[in-house]
Coordinates of C-alpha atoms in Angstrom, one line a residue:
Chain K
M341 CA 77.0 116.5 56.9
T342 CA 76.6 116.5 60.7
T343 CA 74.7 113.7 62.3
N344 CA 74.3 112.6 65.9
T345 CA 75.8 109.2 65.2
A346 CA 78.8 108.7 67.4
K347 CA 81.9 107.9 65.4
I348 CA 85.6 107.8 65.5
I349 CA 87.3 108.8 62.2
A350 CA 90.9 108.2 61.3
K351 CA 92.2 110.1 58.3
D352 CA 95.5 109.7 56.4
L353 CA 96.5 107.2 59.1
E354 CA 100.0 105.8 59.2
M355 CA 101.5 103.7 62.0
R356 CA 105.1 102.9 62.4
F357 CA 107.1 101.4 65.3
E358 CA 110.5 102.9 64.8
D359 CA 111.5 101.8 61.3
K360 CA 108.8 99.2 60.9
H361 CA 105.8 100.3 58.8
L362 CA 102.8 98.6 60.3
F363 CA 99.9 99.9 58.2
S364 CA 98.3 102.9 56.5
A365 CA 94.8 103.9 55.6
S366 CA 93.4 107.0 54.0
K367 CA 90.1 107.0 55.9
L368 CA 88.4 104.7 58.5
V369 CA 85.1 105.4 60.0
F370 CA 84.1 103.4 63.1
E371 CA 80.5 104.4 64.0
Q372 CA 77.3 103.4 65.8
N373 CA 75.0 100.8 64.3
R374 CA 77.8 99.0 62.5
V375 CA 79.5 95.8 63.5
I376 CA 82.8 95.4 61.9
H377 CA 84.9 92.3 61.7
L378 CA 88.6 93.3 61.9
Q379 CA 90.5 90.6 60.0
G380 CA 94.2 90.0 59.5
D381 CA 97.0 87.6 60.3
N382 CA 98.7 87.5 63.7
G383 CA 101.0 90.5 64.2
C384 CA 99.6 92.5 61.3
G385 CA 98.5 95.3 63.7
K386 CA 94.9 94.7 64.6
T387 CA 95.5 95.4 68.3
T388 CA 97.5 98.5 67.5
L389 CA 94.7 99.8 65.3
M390 CA 92.2 99.2 68.0
K391 CA 94.5 100.9 70.6
L392 CA 94.8 103.9 68.2
L393 CA 91.1 104.2 68.0
A394 CA 90.8 103.8 71.8
G395 CA 93.2 106.8 72.1
F396 CA 96.0 104.8 73.8
Y397 CA 98.5 105.4 71.0
Q398 CA 99.2 108.3 68.8
P399 CA 99.5 107.6 65.1
T400 CA 102.8 108.3 63.4
K401 CA 100.9 110.3 60.8
G402 CA 97.3 111.4 60.3
K403 CA 94.6 112.3 62.8
I404 CA 92.0 110.5 64.7
Y405 CA 89.0 112.3 66.0
A406 CA 85.5 111.7 67.4
E407 CA 82.2 113.1 66.4
G408 CA 78.7 112.8 67.9
F409 CA 79.8 112.5 71.5
A410 CA 78.7 114.9 74.2
I411 CA 81.3 117.6 74.8
A412 CA 83.2 117.0 78.1
P413 CA 82.9 119.6 80.8
W414 CA 85.7 122.2 80.8
W415 CA 87.7 120.4 83.6
R416 CA 88.0 117.2 81.5
S417 CA 90.0 116.7 78.4
N418 CA 88.2 116.1 75.2
S419 CA 90.6 113.4 74.0
I420 CA 89.2 110.3 72.2
T421 CA 90.3 108.1 75.2
G422 CA 87.2 106.7 76.8
K423 CA 85.0 107.3 73.7
A424 CA 85.2 103.8 72.3
L425 CA 85.4 101.1 74.9
Y426 CA 88.3 98.7 74.2
L427 CA 88.4 95.2 75.7
H428 CA 91.8 93.5 75.8
Q429 CA 92.3 90.0 74.4
H430 CA 93.0 89.0 78.0
P431 CA 90.7 91.4 79.9
Y432 CA 92.3 93.2 82.9
L433 CA 90.3 92.8 86.1
F434 CA 91.1 95.0 89.1
E435 CA 92.0 93.5 92.4
G436 CA 88.8 92.9 94.2
S437 CA 85.6 90.9 93.8
V438 CA 83.7 90.2 90.7
L439 CA 81.0 92.6 91.8
Y440 CA 83.6 95.4 92.4
N441 CA 84.8 94.9 88.8
L442 CA 81.3 94.9 87.4
T443 CA 80.4 98.1 89.1
Y444 CA 83.8 99.9 88.8
P445 CA 82.9 102.1 85.8
Q446 CA 79.6 103.2 87.2
R447 CA 81.2 106.0 89.3
F448 CA 82.2 107.7 86.1
L449 CA 78.7 107.6 84.6
T450 CA 76.0 110.2 84.9
A451 CA 73.2 107.7 84.2
D452 CA 70.4 107.1 86.6
K453 CA 71.6 104.9 89.5
A454 CA 68.5 102.8 89.7
Q455 CA 68.7 102.2 86.0
L456 CA 72.4 101.1 86.3
Q457 CA 71.5 98.9 89.2
A458 CA 68.8 97.2 87.1
R459 CA 71.2 96.7 84.2
T460 CA 73.8 95.3 86.5
E461 CA 71.4 92.7 87.7
Q462 CA 70.5 91.8 84.2
A463 CA 74.1 91.6 83.2
I464 CA 74.9 89.3 86.1
D465 CA 72.2 86.9 84.9
K466 CA 73.1 87.2 81.2
A467 CA 76.8 86.4 82.0
Q468 CA 75.8 83.8 84.6
L469 CA 78.1 85.4 87.2
R470 CA 75.7 85.4 90.2
H471 CA 77.4 82.6 92.0
L472 CA 80.8 84.2 91.5
L473 CA 79.9 87.8 92.6
N474 CA 81.9 87.8 95.9
Q475 CA 84.8 85.8 94.6
A476 CA 88.1 87.4 93.8
A477 CA 88.1 88.4 90.1
S478 CA 91.7 87.1 89.8
S479 CA 90.5 83.5 90.6
L480 CA 88.1 83.4 87.5
S481 CA 88.9 81.2 84.5
G482 CA 89.7 82.8 81.2
G483 CA 86.2 82.4 79.9
E484 CA 84.6 83.8 83.1
K485 CA 86.9 86.8 82.9
Q486 CA 85.9 87.5 79.4
R487 CA 82.2 87.2 80.3
L488 CA 82.8 89.6 83.2
A489 CA 84.5 92.1 81.0
I490 CA 81.8 92.0 78.4
A491 CA 79.0 92.1 81.1
R492 CA 80.8 95.2 82.4
A493 CA 80.6 96.8 78.9
W494 CA 77.0 95.7 78.5
I495 CA 76.0 97.6 81.6
I496 CA 77.6 100.8 80.4
Q497 CA 76.0 100.4 76.9
P498 CA 78.8 102.1 75.1
K499 CA 78.3 103.9 71.8
L500 CA 81.4 102.2 70.4
L501 CA 82.9 98.9 71.6
M502 CA 86.1 97.2 70.4
L503 CA 86.7 93.5 71.2
D504 CA 90.2 92.2 70.7
E505 CA 90.1 88.4 69.8
P506 CA 87.2 87.9 72.3
T507 CA 86.8 84.2 71.7
S508 CA 90.5 83.2 72.2
N509 CA 89.9 82.1 75.9
M510 CA 86.3 81.0 75.7
D511 CA 84.6 77.6 75.6
K512 CA 81.3 77.2 73.6
H513 CA 79.1 78.0 76.6
S514 CA 80.9 81.3 77.3
Q515 CA 80.8 82.1 73.6
H516 CA 77.0 81.6 73.6
L517 CA 76.5 83.9 76.6
V518 CA 78.8 86.6 75.1
L519 CA 77.1 86.3 71.7
Q520 CA 73.8 87.1 73.4
M521 CA 75.2 90.2 75.0
I522 CA 76.9 91.3 71.8
T523 CA 73.6 90.8 69.9
D524 CA 71.8 92.9 72.5
L525 CA 74.4 95.7 72.2
K526 CA 74.0 95.5 68.4
Q527 CA 70.3 95.9 68.7
Q528 CA 70.8 98.9 71.0
G529 CA 72.9 100.6 68.4
T530 CA 76.4 100.1 69.8
G531 CA 79.0 100.2 67.0
M532 CA 81.4 97.3 67.4
L533 CA 84.8 96.4 66.0
I534 CA 85.6 92.7 66.6
S535 CA 89.0 91.5 65.8
S536 CA 89.6 87.9 65.0
H537 CA 92.0 86.2 62.6
Q538 CA 89.4 83.6 61.9
T539 CA 85.7 83.4 61.7
C540 CA 83.9 82.4 64.9
M541 CA 80.5 82.6 66.5
L542 CA 80.9 86.3 67.3
T543 CA 82.1 87.4 63.9
K544 CA 78.8 86.2 62.4
V545 CA 77.0 89.2 63.9
C546 CA 79.3 91.5 61.8
D547 CA 77.9 93.3 58.8
H548 CA 81.1 94.9 57.7
A549 CA 84.8 93.9 57.5
W550 CA 88.1 95.7 57.7
L551 CA 91.1 93.7 56.5
V552 CA 94.7 94.5 57.6
S553 CA 96.9 93.0 55.0
D554 CA 100.1 94.1 53.2
K555 CA 100.4 97.1 55.5
T556 CA 97.1 98.4 54.2
I557 CA 93.7 98.5 55.8
T558 CA 90.9 97.7 53.4
T559 CA 87.2 98.1 54.2
D560 CA 84.2 96.3 52.7
N561 CA 80.7 95.2 53.5
V562 CA 80.9 91.7 55.0
S563 CA 77.5 90.6 53.8
T564 CA 78.9 89.9 50.4
L565 CA 81.8 88.0 51.9
K566 CA 80.1 85.9 54.5
D567 CA 80.8 82.5 53.0
T568 CA 84.3 83.3 52.1
E569 CA 87.4 82.6 54.3
P570 CA 88.5 86.0 55.6
T571 CA 92.1 85.5 54.5
Q572 CA 91.0 84.7 50.9
V573 CA 88.7 87.7 50.6
E574 CA 89.1 89.6 47.4
L575 CA 88.1 93.2 48.0
A576 CA 86.6 95.4 45.5
P577 CA 89.2 97.9 44.3
A578 CA 86.8 100.8 44.5
L579 CA 86.5 100.2 48.3
Q580 CA 90.2 99.8 48.9
V581 CA 91.5 102.3 51.4
S582 CA 95.1 102.7 51.2
A583 CA 97.6 105.5 51.7
G584 CA 100.5 103.6 50.4
Chain Q
M190 CA 125.6 87.5 133.5
N191 CA 122.2 86.2 132.5
E192 CA 120.7 87.7 135.6
G193 CA 122.3 91.0 134.7
W194 CA 120.6 90.9 131.3
L195 CA 117.3 89.9 132.7
A196 CA 117.5 92.8 135.2
L197 CA 118.3 95.2 132.4
I198 CA 115.4 94.0 130.3
Q199 CA 113.1 94.3 133.3
Q200 CA 114.3 97.8 133.9
A201 CA 113.7 98.7 130.2
L202 CA 110.2 97.3 130.3
S203 CA 109.5 99.1 133.5
L204 CA 110.7 102.4 131.9
L205 CA 108.3 101.8 129.0
F206 CA 105.3 100.7 130.9
S207 CA 105.6 103.2 133.7
L208 CA 105.4 105.8 131.0
D209 CA 108.8 107.3 132.0
P210 CA 108.5 110.9 130.7
E211 CA 112.1 111.1 129.4
V212 CA 111.8 107.8 127.4
W213 CA 108.4 108.8 126.0
S214 CA 109.6 112.3 125.1
I215 CA 112.4 110.7 123.1
I216 CA 110.0 108.4 121.4
S217 CA 107.6 111.2 120.6
V218 CA 110.4 113.4 119.1
S219 CA 111.4 110.4 116.9
F220 CA 107.9 109.8 115.6
A221 CA 107.0 113.4 115.2
V222 CA 110.1 114.2 113.1
S223 CA 110.0 111.1 111.0
F224 CA 106.2 111.3 110.3
A225 CA 106.5 114.9 109.3
A226 CA 109.5 114.2 107.0
L227 CA 107.5 111.2 105.4
A228 CA 104.3 113.2 105.1
I229 CA 106.0 116.1 103.3
T230 CA 108.0 113.9 101.0
L231 CA 105.4 111.2 100.2
L232 CA 103.3 112.7 97.5
P233 CA 105.9 114.6 95.5
S234 CA 108.2 111.5 95.6
M235 CA 105.4 109.2 94.4
V236 CA 104.5 111.6 91.6
L237 CA 108.2 111.8 90.5
G238 CA 108.3 107.9 90.6
F239 CA 105.2 107.8 88.5
L240 CA 106.6 110.3 86.0
L241 CA 110.0 108.5 85.8
A242 CA 108.1 105.2 85.1
F243 CA 105.6 106.5 82.5
T244 CA 107.2 109.4 80.7
R245 CA 110.2 109.7 78.5
F246 CA 112.3 112.9 78.5
P247 CA 115.9 113.8 77.9
G248 CA 118.0 113.1 81.0
R249 CA 115.5 110.6 82.4
W250 CA 118.3 108.0 82.6
L251 CA 120.5 110.4 84.5
V252 CA 117.8 111.4 87.0
T253 CA 117.0 107.7 87.6
N254 CA 120.6 106.8 88.2
L255 CA 121.2 109.9 90.4
I256 CA 118.2 108.9 92.6
Q257 CA 119.5 105.3 92.8
T258 CA 122.9 106.7 93.9
L259 CA 121.3 109.0 96.5
Q260 CA 119.7 106.0 98.2
S261 CA 123.1 104.7 99.2
I262 CA 124.7 107.9 100.4
P263 CA 125.5 107.5 104.1
T264 CA 123.2 109.5 106.3
V265 CA 126.1 111.2 108.0
V266 CA 127.1 112.7 104.6
I267 CA 123.5 114.0 104.2
G268 CA 123.8 115.3 107.8
L269 CA 127.0 117.2 106.8
L270 CA 125.3 118.7 103.8
V271 CA 122.3 119.9 105.8
Y272 CA 124.6 121.1 108.5
L273 CA 126.5 123.2 106.0
L274 CA 123.2 124.5 104.5
L275 CA 121.8 125.5 107.9
T276 CA 124.9 126.7 109.7
R277 CA 124.9 130.5 110.3
M278 CA 127.3 131.0 107.4
G279 CA 125.3 128.7 105.1
P280 CA 122.7 129.6 102.4
L281 CA 119.8 128.7 104.7
G282 CA 121.4 130.0 107.9
D283 CA 118.8 132.7 108.3
L284 CA 116.1 130.1 108.9
K285 CA 117.9 129.2 112.2
W286 CA 116.9 125.6 111.8
L287 CA 120.2 124.1 113.0
F288 CA 119.7 122.0 116.2
T289 CA 115.9 122.1 115.8
Q290 CA 113.3 119.5 114.8
K291 CA 112.7 121.5 111.5
G292 CA 116.4 120.9 110.6
M293 CA 116.0 117.2 111.4
I294 CA 112.9 117.0 109.3
L295 CA 114.8 118.6 106.4
G296 CA 117.6 116.1 106.7
Q297 CA 115.2 113.1 106.9
M298 CA 113.3 114.4 103.9
L299 CA 116.5 114.2 101.9
I300 CA 117.1 110.7 103.2
C301 CA 113.7 109.2 102.5
A302 CA 112.9 110.9 99.2
P303 CA 115.3 108.9 97.1
V304 CA 114.0 105.6 98.7
L305 CA 110.4 106.6 97.9
V306 CA 111.1 107.8 94.4
A307 CA 113.2 104.7 93.4
M308 CA 110.9 102.2 95.0
S309 CA 107.7 103.8 93.6
Q310 CA 109.3 104.1 90.2
A311 CA 110.1 100.3 90.3
A312 CA 106.5 99.6 91.4
F313 CA 105.0 101.8 88.7
T314 CA 107.3 100.3 86.0
S315 CA 106.2 96.8 87.0
V316 CA 102.5 97.7 86.7
D317 CA 100.4 95.9 84.0
R318 CA 99.7 98.6 81.4
R319 CA 96.2 97.1 80.9
A320 CA 95.3 98.5 84.4
W321 CA 95.7 102.0 83.1
E322 CA 94.1 101.3 79.7
T323 CA 91.1 99.5 81.2
S324 CA 90.5 102.3 83.7
R325 CA 90.8 105.0 81.0
T326 CA 88.7 103.1 78.5
L327 CA 86.0 102.6 81.1
G328 CA 85.7 106.4 81.3
A329 CA 88.0 107.2 84.3
P330 CA 89.5 110.7 84.2
K331 CA 93.3 110.6 84.4
L332 CA 93.4 111.2 88.2
S333 CA 91.0 108.4 88.8
A334 CA 93.0 106.1 86.5
I335 CA 96.2 107.0 88.5
W336 CA 94.4 106.1 91.7
A337 CA 93.2 102.8 90.1
V338 CA 96.8 102.0 89.2
C339 CA 98.0 102.9 92.8
R340 CA 95.3 100.6 94.2
E341 CA 96.6 97.8 92.1
L342 CA 100.1 98.5 93.4
K343 CA 99.2 99.0 97.0
V344 CA 101.6 96.3 98.3
P345 CA 104.8 97.5 96.6
L346 CA 103.9 101.2 97.3
L347 CA 103.3 100.4 101.0
L348 CA 106.6 98.6 101.0
A349 CA 108.2 101.7 99.7
I350 CA 106.6 103.8 102.4
V351 CA 107.7 101.3 105.1
A352 CA 111.2 101.1 103.8
A353 CA 111.5 104.9 103.7
F354 CA 110.0 105.3 107.2
S355 CA 112.3 102.6 108.6
R356 CA 115.3 104.3 107.1
I357 CA 114.6 107.7 108.6
L358 CA 113.3 106.4 112.0
T359 CA 116.5 104.5 112.6
E360 CA 119.1 106.8 111.0
I361 CA 121.5 108.4 113.4
G362 CA 124.1 110.3 111.4
C363 CA 122.0 113.1 110.2
S364 CA 119.9 113.4 113.4
M365 CA 123.0 113.7 115.5
M366 CA 124.7 116.3 113.3
V367 CA 121.7 118.5 112.5
G368 CA 119.6 117.9 115.7
G369 CA 122.5 118.0 118.1
N370 CA 120.9 115.4 120.5
I371 CA 119.3 118.1 122.8
A372 CA 117.2 116.4 125.5
G373 CA 113.5 117.0 125.1
V374 CA 114.0 118.9 121.8
T375 CA 116.0 116.9 119.2
R376 CA 116.9 113.7 121.1
N377 CA 115.4 110.9 119.2
I378 CA 115.5 107.1 119.6
P379 CA 118.8 106.4 117.7
T380 CA 120.7 109.4 119.1
A381 CA 119.5 108.5 122.6
I382 CA 120.5 104.8 122.2
A383 CA 124.0 105.9 121.2
L384 CA 124.3 108.4 124.1
E385 CA 122.9 106.1 126.8
T386 CA 125.1 103.2 125.6
S387 CA 128.2 105.4 125.8
K388 CA 127.2 106.4 129.3
G389 CA 126.6 102.8 130.3
D390 CA 122.8 103.3 130.9
F391 CA 121.8 100.2 129.0
A392 CA 118.2 100.0 130.4
Q393 CA 117.1 103.1 128.6
A394 CA 118.9 102.1 125.4
I395 CA 117.3 98.7 125.5
A396 CA 113.8 100.2 126.2
L397 CA 114.2 102.4 123.1
G398 CA 115.6 99.6 121.1
L399 CA 112.6 97.5 122.0
V400 CA 110.3 100.2 120.6
L401 CA 112.1 100.0 117.3
L402 CA 112.0 96.2 117.3
V403 CA 108.3 96.1 118.1
L404 CA 107.6 98.6 115.4
A405 CA 109.6 96.7 112.9
L406 CA 107.7 93.5 113.8
I407 CA 104.3 95.2 113.5
L408 CA 105.1 96.8 110.1
N409 CA 106.5 93.6 108.7
F410 CA 103.7 91.4 109.9
A411 CA 101.1 93.9 108.5
L412 CA 102.9 93.9 105.1
G413 CA 103.3 90.2 105.1
T414 CA 99.5 89.8 105.7
L415 CA 98.7 92.3 103.0
R416 CA 101.1 90.5 100.6
G417 CA 99.6 87.2 101.4
K418 CA 96.1 88.5 100.6
A419 CA 97.2 89.9 97.2
E420 CA 96.4 87.3 94.6
P421 CA 99.1 86.5 92.1
R422 CA 97.9 87.9 88.7
S423 CA 97.8 86.0 85.5
H424 CA 96.2 86.4 82.2

């Protein structure tokens, strides 16, 4: 069945680094209108999975493809890179001011300039960055950097967004601001994959869960698991996705 | 003795500020040849540096080490190689570039390319991979992402350009052999300094030396300022 929902699909996925088998999965669907909590212990491959879906890495086996996105013009490649926005655990900010970093991706967008300008203004307020706009981005604290990176994503309003351990650098205040932007994006239909090895303020917005454990990625609906510690989750065998 | 030195420096400055045609012709030959060599070599060398830093292919190790080695080859040896290529019996003899500025440009290209490739490779290797990934994930096409990475590396890349330019502007071995030190045609600052010193005309040699010194000062101060403005990056 063909729908207009933007999604990234990984089939018969296997990821290895040299001889080390990281994980396998027979099918993963990351799509709009779903917020997924990616769980797993440190070093289990959560970041690698996200980078695979972002198109930065090639899987050892299997294929990853996108559906429901506009076809790129002939002079641009149709790779999956750029389809799902990936935010690093420690966001990278370009040399320059906070404003430069906020507006950096707008040159690659075809959206209406006035609309982008209006969203930028809203994002500045939501992330409480107005007093920092002309400051060098490199001088921001960890939480401010994270807020800036998420505000930048909020302006773009991506169809799919991946946040890698977003709360690792943030105090409660920053977490609240980010939660507000994430909730907005969820309401706008952005599909999100939020990695965290523990539950936090942001993972509460998740309605699905993927668990990377024992070299296997398991998917399930998080609504049935909300009160359970992620590491203790027992997943229904019928929903287990494994390509062992 | 001191008075003699002062008189020489006075003469040198007077040659420069009175716009002595001979001195300024030498300076213009120097800059024209070196700028041309740098301009032709810059882009391909940076691209090669980028490819060596970011791609993996059989023989990459060999190419990298070969380029490192080429950096330290004496310019006179490169001069000899270019001379043999351009001499009437040589494979490029039909071009008739020996003792011309074109020949000097070819020689200087061979001198500055390894410096540019090696230093840009080192710069690209040191880049934070997140710069590329962030740019790409935010929707930048590959060329725009490369530009974003270069922008992040502007200090080390400019340092590479300055180092390469300094090397060719001040080299004497290749210019002397391939250019032949012909007045008004191929006589550049280093060959003129060598000639005037051997003739005992120190004033002109000092005037030309001062040009190189002032240039070195300007470039280094400019780079120092740029480096000072660049914020140290942390997570």
